[in-house]
Amino acid sequence: MSLSDSQMQFRENVEVTAIVSTYASESFMRGCLEDLVEQTLFQKGLLEILVIDCASPEDEGRIIRDFQARYPNISHVRISERETLAGAWNIGAAYARGQFLTNANTDDRHHPECLEKLSLALKAHPEADLSYANVYQSTKPNESFRENQKEIIYRYKPFFAPEVFLHYQFGCQPLWRASLHEKIGYFNKDLRAASDYEFNYRFALAGCKAIHIDEALGSFLERDDSLSLADSTSLDEQMMLRQRYATPEGILNLYSLEGYDTTSDASKISIFHDISLRALSVRYPWRPHCVDSDPDLALIAISAAIALDSKNPTLMNNFAVALQQIEREADARRVLESLKALGEIEHTVGEDASVSHNLRQLSNSSWEDIRLEASLQLSSPF
């Protein structure tokens, strides 16, 4: 597992290293390399392409050698045994000479200026450790960025550390400083499908910063056989990460890193309310036309808030909303009945339209067609 002297010569002036992990991806390799050699940084001699071949049973090497014959700045590292995607990225990061690194998935494609724009963003923001952009959805294997119809965009949000509890935040083509690994370590190679998400958690918890470019600079291929969709592995690993990190203490920690006061009970309640609202109405970038919900995260946050203020109408109302969303209708009704019994509804609860709406549902014998409404404004306790 070594690089020749001729391969090493060009690498001293590299700005960005694109790490390509491949295993049984021969059908995508030519399109992947064609995409990368069209990058403006590559044409300026500032991008190296580093292919980590994880003992692939297919002949990606033939395609790579064809490109190496035409371009001097493509390296091929073949290892003797299969490695996880994260393990391959770690090998690539160890070999890389760029001050900035990116993972270039064999089936995804880039705008020709993608890596240059992401690099410029990091140069313009020395406080940032990572840059990322939006992507278009692709459903056609080996469709180039230019060929993409650009009809569906996965739009990511500006980085806000606590939203790591909701989903992976950086898309499929982030660019990060090589020095980031000195801060938070490498990818967890024991995870088969969610190593990028685990890296995102450690990134946020370390107080690292990311800069978002609100522009589609790539395309992401939706595949039923992808690591995230092929089986339950990705979901299982995400649930494991949820159990490890999504605690009341973890929530307060990330809000504190964003500058929020976490010293008083009132400030803690406000924080738990905020993340619960984000969870009860979340727009995942890859479901751009849908409003989804994460009631499990909402319940973690609301339960922590109720422990500090057990008679707050807003918290009780939203607790019932989250319970209904996980099909615990009887428990949701009991919470609303307790809320109704706690005070004079017309004076205390009636001011909140959502709470009033939900309390009126207590007279309905069946909740099959009823959707409880979350209360946005945090009210005072009884």
Short mmCIF file of C-alpha atoms in Angstrom, two decimals:
data_model
loop_
_atom_site.label_atom_id
_atom_site.label_comp_id
_atom_site.label_asym_id
_atom_site.label_seq_id
_atom_site.Cartn_x
_atom_site.Cartn_y
_atom_site.Cartn_z
CA MET A 1 0.00 0.00 0.00
CA SER A 2 2.35 2.70 -1.25
CA LEU A 3 2.63 5.48 -3.81
CA SER A 4 5.38 5.74 -6.40
CA ASP A 5 7.83 8.66 -6.54
CA SER A 6 6.15 9.97 -9.68
CA GLN A 7 2.79 9.91 -7.93
CA MET A 8 4.19 11.80 -4.95
CA GLN A 9 5.84 14.63 -6.90
CA PHE A 10 2.69 16.56 -7.77
CA ARG A 11 1.19 16.25 -4.31
CA GLU A 12 3.28 18.85 -2.51
CA ASN A 13 1.19 21.77 -3.79
CA VAL A 14 -2.20 20.12 -3.37
CA GLU A 15 -4.97 22.24 -1.86
CA VAL A 16 -7.80 19.68 -1.80
CA THR A 17 -7.76 15.90 -1.63
CA ALA A 18 -10.84 14.08 -2.92
CA ILE A 19 -11.03 10.67 -1.25
CA VAL A 20 -12.82 8.07 -3.37
CA SER A 21 -13.65 4.78 -1.65
CA THR A 22 -14.51 1.94 -3.96
CA TYR A 23 -15.78 -1.59 -3.54
CA ALA A 24 -17.68 -3.29 -6.38
CA SER A 25 -18.21 0.10 -8.03
CA GLU A 26 -16.70 -0.49 -11.45
CA SER A 27 -19.88 0.71 -13.15
CA PHE A 28 -19.54 4.11 -11.47
CA MET A 29 -15.77 4.62 -11.54
CA ARG A 30 -15.36 6.13 -14.99
CA GLY A 31 -18.16 8.62 -14.43
CA CYS A 32 -16.75 9.46 -11.00
CA LEU A 33 -13.28 10.22 -12.34
CA GLU A 34 -14.62 12.13 -15.34
CA ASP A 35 -16.59 14.25 -12.89
CA LEU A 36 -13.56 14.96 -10.70
CA VAL A 37 -11.09 15.80 -13.48
CA GLU A 38 -13.58 18.46 -14.62
CA GLN A 39 -13.28 20.25 -11.29
CA THR A 40 -11.77 23.70 -11.74
CA LEU A 41 -9.34 23.00 -8.90
CA PHE A 42 -8.12 19.88 -10.69
CA GLN A 43 -7.52 21.83 -13.86
CA LYS A 44 -5.47 24.32 -11.83
CA GLY A 45 -3.36 21.52 -10.40
CA LEU A 46 -4.70 22.05 -6.87
CA LEU A 47 -6.81 18.90 -6.51
CA GLU A 48 -5.58 15.37 -6.00
CA ILE A 49 -7.83 12.37 -6.52
CA LEU A 50 -7.03 9.57 -4.10
CA VAL A 51 -8.84 6.28 -4.76
CA ILE A 52 -8.94 3.81 -1.88
CA ASP A 53 -9.67 0.40 -3.39
CA CYS A 54 -10.99 -1.84 -0.61
CA ALA A 55 -10.05 -5.17 -2.22
CA SER A 56 -12.82 -4.74 -4.75
CA PRO A 57 -13.71 -7.91 -6.68
CA GLU A 58 -14.31 -5.80 -9.78
CA ASP A 59 -11.83 -4.13 -12.10
CA GLU A 60 -11.95 -0.48 -11.07
CA GLY A 61 -8.15 -0.57 -11.28
CA ARG A 62 -8.24 -0.81 -15.07
CA ILE A 63 -10.30 2.38 -15.28
CA ILE A 64 -8.12 4.16 -12.74
CA ARG A 65 -4.94 3.24 -14.65
CA ASP A 66 -6.50 4.61 -17.83
CA PHE A 67 -7.02 7.97 -16.13
CA GLN A 68 -3.57 7.87 -14.53
CA ALA A 69 -2.06 7.51 -17.99
CA ARG A 70 -3.66 10.81 -18.95
CA TYR A 71 -3.51 12.73 -15.67
CA PRO A 72 -0.59 12.83 -13.23
CA ASN A 73 -2.56 13.68 -10.09
CA ILE A 74 -4.60 10.54 -9.52
CA SER A 75 -3.43 7.99 -6.96
CA HIS A 76 -4.67 4.45 -6.44
CA VAL A 77 -4.24 2.73 -3.09
CA ARG A 78 -5.44 -0.87 -3.04
CA ILE A 79 -5.69 -2.58 0.32
CA SER A 80 -5.70 -6.34 0.83
CA GLU A 81 -9.03 -6.69 2.60
CA ARG A 82 -12.45 -5.12 2.53
CA GLU A 83 -12.84 -2.07 4.74
CA THR A 84 -15.87 -0.10 5.87
CA LEU A 85 -16.54 3.20 4.13
CA ALA A 86 -15.31 5.05 7.22
CA GLY A 87 -12.19 2.91 7.36
CA ALA A 88 -11.44 3.77 3.74
CA TRP A 89 -11.92 7.48 4.44
CA ASN A 90 -9.49 7.21 7.34
CA ILE A 91 -6.87 5.59 5.10
CA GLY A 92 -7.43 8.34 2.56
CA ALA A 93 -7.12 11.04 5.20
CA ALA A 94 -3.81 9.54 6.32
CA TYR A 95 -2.43 9.57 2.75
CA ALA A 96 -3.93 12.94 1.78
CA ARG A 97 -1.72 15.96 1.18
CA GLY A 98 -4.45 18.53 0.79
CA GLN A 99 -5.12 21.10 3.49
CA PHE A 100 -8.80 20.41 2.78
CA LEU A 101 -10.40 16.97 2.39
CA THR A 102 -13.63 15.73 0.86
CA ASN A 103 -15.26 12.35 0.31
CA ALA A 104 -16.17 11.85 -3.34
CA ASN A 105 -18.68 9.01 -3.52
CA THR A 106 -18.44 7.02 -6.73
CA ASP A 107 -22.13 7.47 -7.56
CA ASP A 108 -22.49 11.19 -6.79
CA ARG A 109 -21.53 14.08 -9.05
CA HIS A 110 -20.29 17.67 -8.65
CA HIS A 111 -20.79 21.10 -10.16
CA PRO A 112 -17.48 21.87 -11.92
CA GLU A 113 -16.77 24.64 -9.38
CA CYS A 114 -18.00 22.70 -6.35
CA LEU A 115 -14.72 22.02 -4.59
CA GLU A 116 -13.28 25.42 -5.46
CA LYS A 117 -16.30 27.21 -4.00
CA LEU A 118 -16.23 25.07 -0.86
CA SER A 119 -12.50 25.75 -0.53
CA LEU A 120 -12.95 29.49 -0.96
CA ALA A 121 -15.62 29.45 1.75
CA LEU A 122 -13.18 27.93 4.23
CA LYS A 123 -10.50 30.42 3.26
CA ALA A 124 -12.94 33.28 3.78
CA HIS A 125 -14.01 31.89 7.16
CA PRO A 126 -10.90 30.80 9.07
CA GLU A 127 -13.07 30.10 12.11
CA ALA A 128 -14.95 27.38 10.19
CA ASP A 129 -13.79 23.77 10.13
CA LEU A 130 -16.08 22.52 7.35
CA SER A 131 -18.10 23.81 4.41
CA TYR A 132 -21.09 22.23 2.71
CA ALA A 133 -23.72 23.04 0.11
CA ASN A 134 -27.04 21.85 -1.29
CA VAL A 135 -27.41 19.07 -3.85
CA TYR A 136 -29.86 18.03 -6.54
CA GLN A 137 -31.54 14.66 -6.44
CA SER A 138 -30.56 12.20 -9.15
CA THR A 139 -32.33 8.94 -9.98
CA LYS A 140 -30.25 7.96 -13.01
CA PRO A 141 -26.99 6.08 -12.45
CA ASN A 142 -23.98 7.89 -13.96
CA GLU A 143 -26.00 10.97 -14.79
CA SER A 144 -23.58 13.90 -14.95
CA PHE A 145 -24.23 17.11 -13.07
CA ARG A 146 -24.93 18.90 -16.35
CA GLU A 147 -27.44 16.22 -17.39
CA ASN A 148 -29.38 16.43 -14.14
CA GLN A 149 -32.84 17.96 -14.60
CA LYS A 150 -32.32 20.01 -11.42
CA GLU A 151 -35.96 19.64 -10.40
CA ILE A 152 -35.55 18.46 -6.80
CA ILE A 153 -33.06 20.14 -4.51
CA TYR A 154 -31.94 18.92 -1.10
CA ARG A 155 -31.56 22.23 0.70
CA TYR A 156 -29.56 22.13 3.90
CA LYS A 157 -29.79 24.76 6.62
CA PRO A 158 -27.08 27.00 8.06
CA PHE A 159 -25.22 25.10 10.73
CA PHE A 160 -26.87 25.13 14.17
CA ALA A 161 -25.20 22.56 16.39
CA PRO A 162 -28.30 21.28 18.27
CA GLU A 163 -29.98 20.25 15.02
CA VAL A 164 -27.56 17.33 14.85
CA PHE A 165 -30.14 15.63 17.07
CA LEU A 166 -32.56 15.79 14.13
CA HIS A 167 -30.44 14.59 11.21
CA TYR A 168 -27.03 14.52 9.56
CA GLN A 169 -26.31 18.11 8.62
CA PHE A 170 -23.62 18.27 5.93
CA GLY A 171 -24.91 16.43 2.88
CA CYS A 172 -22.93 14.03 0.73
CA GLN A 173 -20.08 16.32 -0.38
CA PRO A 174 -18.69 18.33 2.56
CA LEU A 175 -15.19 19.80 2.55
CA TRP A 176 -13.29 19.91 5.83
CA ARG A 177 -9.90 21.02 7.03
CA ALA A 178 -7.42 18.18 7.36
CA SER A 179 -6.59 19.64 10.77
CA LEU A 180 -10.12 18.81 11.93
CA HIS A 181 -8.98 15.25 12.58
CA GLU A 182 -6.51 16.57 15.14
CA LYS A 183 -9.45 18.13 16.98
CA ILE A 184 -12.01 15.34 16.95
CA GLY A 185 -10.28 12.26 15.60
CA TYR A 186 -11.10 10.20 12.53
CA PHE A 187 -14.27 8.46 11.39
CA ASN A 188 -15.57 5.54 13.43
CA LYS A 189 -14.77 2.60 11.17
CA ASP A 190 -16.84 0.24 13.31
CA LEU A 191 -20.00 1.86 11.94
CA ARG A 192 -21.04 0.54 8.55
CA ALA A 193 -23.55 3.18 7.50
CA ALA A 194 -23.72 6.09 9.97
CA SER A 195 -20.07 7.00 10.49
CA ASP A 196 -20.61 10.41 8.90
CA TYR A 197 -23.48 11.09 11.31
CA GLU A 198 -21.37 10.02 14.30
CA PHE A 199 -18.63 12.36 13.02
CA ASN A 200 -21.26 15.11 12.84
CA TYR A 201 -22.13 14.54 16.51
CA ARG A 202 -18.48 14.78 17.60
CA PHE A 203 -18.03 17.83 15.38
CA ALA A 204 -20.92 19.60 17.09
CA LEU A 205 -19.98 18.55 20.62
CA ALA A 206 -16.42 19.82 20.12
CA GLY A 207 -17.76 23.29 19.32
CA CYS A 208 -16.57 23.16 15.71
CA LYS A 209 -18.07 25.52 13.15
CA ALA A 210 -19.40 24.93 9.65
CA ILE A 211 -20.24 27.30 6.82
CA HIS A 212 -23.16 26.60 4.48
CA ILE A 213 -23.26 27.67 0.85
CA ASP A 214 -26.90 28.04 -0.15
CA GLU A 215 -26.33 26.77 -3.66
CA ALA A 216 -26.68 23.34 -5.26
CA LEU A 217 -23.11 22.27 -6.00
CA GLY A 218 -23.64 18.57 -6.60
CA SER A 219 -26.07 15.75 -7.23
CA PHE A 220 -26.92 12.79 -5.02
CA LEU A 221 -28.01 9.48 -6.53
CA GLU A 222 -31.00 7.91 -4.79
CA ARG A 223 -30.41 4.15 -4.75
CA ASP A 224 -32.43 1.42 -3.07
CA ASP A 225 -29.22 -0.55 -2.54
CA SER A 226 -27.29 2.30 -0.92
CA LEU A 227 -25.73 1.92 2.53
CA SER A 228 -28.48 4.04 4.04
CA LEU A 229 -31.39 2.17 2.44
CA ALA A 230 -30.26 -1.39 1.69
CA ASP A 231 -31.22 -2.74 5.13
CA SER A 232 -31.80 -1.63 8.71
CA THR A 233 -28.11 -1.00 9.45
CA SER A 234 -28.25 2.77 9.00
CA LEU A 235 -31.39 3.16 11.09
CA ASP A 236 -30.04 0.87 13.80
CA GLU A 237 -26.81 2.84 14.02
CA GLN A 238 -28.67 6.15 14.08
CA MET A 239 -30.81 4.90 16.96
CA MET A 240 -27.67 3.89 18.82
CA LEU A 241 -26.29 7.40 18.34
CA ARG A 242 -29.59 8.88 19.51
CA GLN A 243 -29.41 6.88 22.74
CA ARG A 244 -25.81 7.91 23.31
CA TYR A 245 -26.04 11.62 22.59
CA ALA A 246 -29.66 12.84 22.78
CA THR A 247 -29.91 13.41 26.52
CA PRO A 248 -31.06 16.50 28.41
CA GLU A 249 -27.43 17.19 29.28
CA GLY A 250 -26.37 16.78 25.65
CA ILE A 251 -29.08 19.18 24.49
CA LEU A 252 -28.06 21.84 27.00
CA ASN A 253 -24.41 21.39 26.08
CA LEU A 254 -24.96 22.09 22.39
CA TYR A 255 -27.18 25.10 23.07
CA SER A 256 -24.50 26.41 25.41
CA LEU A 257 -21.94 26.10 22.61
CA GLU A 258 -24.28 28.22 20.46
CA GLY A 259 -24.24 30.96 23.10
CA TYR A 260 -27.46 30.19 24.96
CA ASP A 261 -27.69 30.69 28.71
CA THR A 262 -28.14 27.35 30.47
CA THR A 263 -27.75 28.44 34.08
CA SER A 264 -31.36 28.97 35.18
CA ASP A 265 -34.37 26.66 35.14
CA ALA A 266 -36.20 29.17 32.96
CA SER A 267 -33.45 29.16 30.33
CA LYS A 268 -33.26 25.36 30.38
CA ILE A 269 -37.03 25.08 29.91
CA SER A 270 -36.86 27.50 26.98
CA ILE A 271 -34.11 25.43 25.36
CA PHE A 272 -35.97 22.15 25.78
CA HIS A 273 -39.08 23.80 24.34
CA ASP A 274 -37.12 25.09 21.35
CA ILE A 275 -35.61 21.73 20.38
CA SER A 276 -38.96 20.00 20.92
CA LEU A 277 -40.64 22.39 18.47
CA ARG A 278 -37.89 21.74 15.93
CA ALA A 279 -38.51 18.02 16.42
CA LEU A 280 -42.29 18.27 16.07
CA SER A 281 -41.99 20.12 12.76
CA VAL A 282 -38.84 19.15 10.91
CA ARG A 283 -38.05 19.41 7.22
CA TYR A 284 -35.46 16.86 6.21
CA PRO A 285 -33.38 18.09 3.25
CA TRP A 286 -34.02 14.86 1.35
CA ARG A 287 -37.81 15.23 1.80
CA PRO A 288 -38.13 18.80 0.57
CA HIS A 289 -41.90 18.82 0.12
CA CYS A 290 -42.77 17.21 3.46
CA VAL A 291 -43.07 18.35 7.05
CA ASP A 292 -42.07 15.48 9.29
CA SER A 293 -41.89 14.92 13.01
CA ASP A 294 -39.48 13.32 15.45
CA PRO A 295 -41.73 12.69 18.47
CA ASP A 296 -39.12 10.58 20.27
CA LEU A 297 -36.70 13.50 20.44
CA ALA A 298 -39.55 15.82 21.38
CA LEU A 299 -40.48 13.55 24.29
CA ILE A 300 -36.90 13.55 25.59
CA ALA A 301 -36.84 17.35 25.60
CA ILE A 302 -40.37 17.95 26.89
CA SER A 303 -39.93 15.41 29.69
CA ALA A 304 -36.81 17.27 30.82
CA ALA A 305 -38.69 20.56 30.74
CA ILE A 306 -41.69 19.19 32.66
CA ALA A 307 -39.30 17.93 35.34
CA LEU A 308 -38.47 21.60 35.91
CA ASP A 309 -42.01 22.97 35.47
CA SER A 310 -44.68 20.31 35.89
CA LYS A 311 -47.65 22.67 35.51
CA ASN A 312 -46.76 24.55 32.34
CA PRO A 313 -49.72 24.41 29.90
CA THR A 314 -47.54 24.61 26.79
CA LEU A 315 -45.29 21.79 27.90
CA MET A 316 -48.21 19.57 28.90
CA ASN A 317 -49.99 20.27 25.63
CA ASN A 318 -46.95 19.46 23.50
CA PHE A 319 -46.27 16.36 25.58
CA ALA A 320 -49.74 15.14 24.57
CA VAL A 321 -48.99 15.98 20.93
CA ALA A 322 -45.82 13.89 20.95
CA LEU A 323 -47.56 11.01 22.72
CA GLN A 324 -50.28 10.95 20.09
CA GLN A 325 -47.67 10.84 17.33
CA ILE A 326 -46.21 7.62 18.74
CA GLU A 327 -49.75 6.21 18.95
CA ARG A 328 -50.15 6.50 22.70
CA GLU A 329 -53.59 8.08 22.39
CA ALA A 330 -54.81 7.05 25.85
CA ASP A 331 -51.78 8.64 27.49
CA ALA A 332 -52.23 11.77 25.40
CA ARG A 333 -55.85 12.07 26.55
CA ARG A 334 -54.83 11.66 30.18
CA VAL A 335 -52.28 14.46 29.86
CA LEU A 336 -54.89 16.78 28.35
CA GLU A 337 -57.39 15.86 31.06
CA SER A 338 -54.78 16.74 33.68
CA LEU A 339 -54.14 20.02 31.90
CA LYS A 340 -57.84 20.83 31.87
CA ALA A 341 -58.15 20.10 35.57
CA LEU A 342 -55.21 22.28 36.58
CA GLY A 343 -56.77 25.70 36.13
CA GLU A 344 -59.42 27.96 34.75
CA ILE A 345 -59.26 27.21 31.05
CA GLU A 346 -60.83 30.42 29.82
CA HIS A 347 -58.31 32.55 31.67
CA THR A 348 -55.13 30.50 31.52
CA VAL A 349 -55.28 28.01 28.69
CA GLY A 350 -57.82 29.62 26.43
CA GLU A 351 -55.34 32.28 25.36
CA ASP A 352 -53.45 29.65 23.37
CA ALA A 353 -55.44 28.57 20.31
CA SER A 354 -53.59 25.26 19.95
CA VAL A 355 -54.17 24.29 23.57
CA SER A 356 -57.84 25.26 23.32
CA HIS A 357 -58.21 23.23 20.13
CA ASN A 358 -56.68 20.16 21.73
CA LEU A 359 -58.80 20.40 24.87
CA ARG A 360 -61.94 20.52 22.76
CA GLN A 361 -60.97 17.14 21.34
CA LEU A 362 -61.54 15.55 24.74
CA SER A 363 -65.24 15.42 23.91
CA ASN A 364 -64.60 13.27 20.84
CA SER A 365 -64.95 9.55 21.38
CA SER A 366 -62.48 8.66 18.62
CA TRP A 367 -59.18 10.32 17.75
CA GLU A 368 -58.61 8.48 14.50
CA ASP A 369 -59.13 11.61 12.40
CA ILE A 370 -57.84 14.13 14.92
CA ARG A 371 -54.41 15.70 14.83
CA LEU A 372 -53.39 17.54 17.96
CA GLU A 373 -51.65 20.88 17.49
CA ALA A 374 -48.35 21.87 19.10
CA SER A 375 -48.25 25.13 21.01
CA LEU A 376 -45.47 27.43 19.86
CA GLN A 377 -45.42 30.12 22.52
CA LEU A 378 -44.07 29.01 25.88
CA SER A 379 -46.63 30.06 28.49
CA SER A 380 -46.28 30.78 32.17
CA PRO A 381 -47.18 28.00 34.62
CA PHE A 382 -50.50 27.92 36.47
#
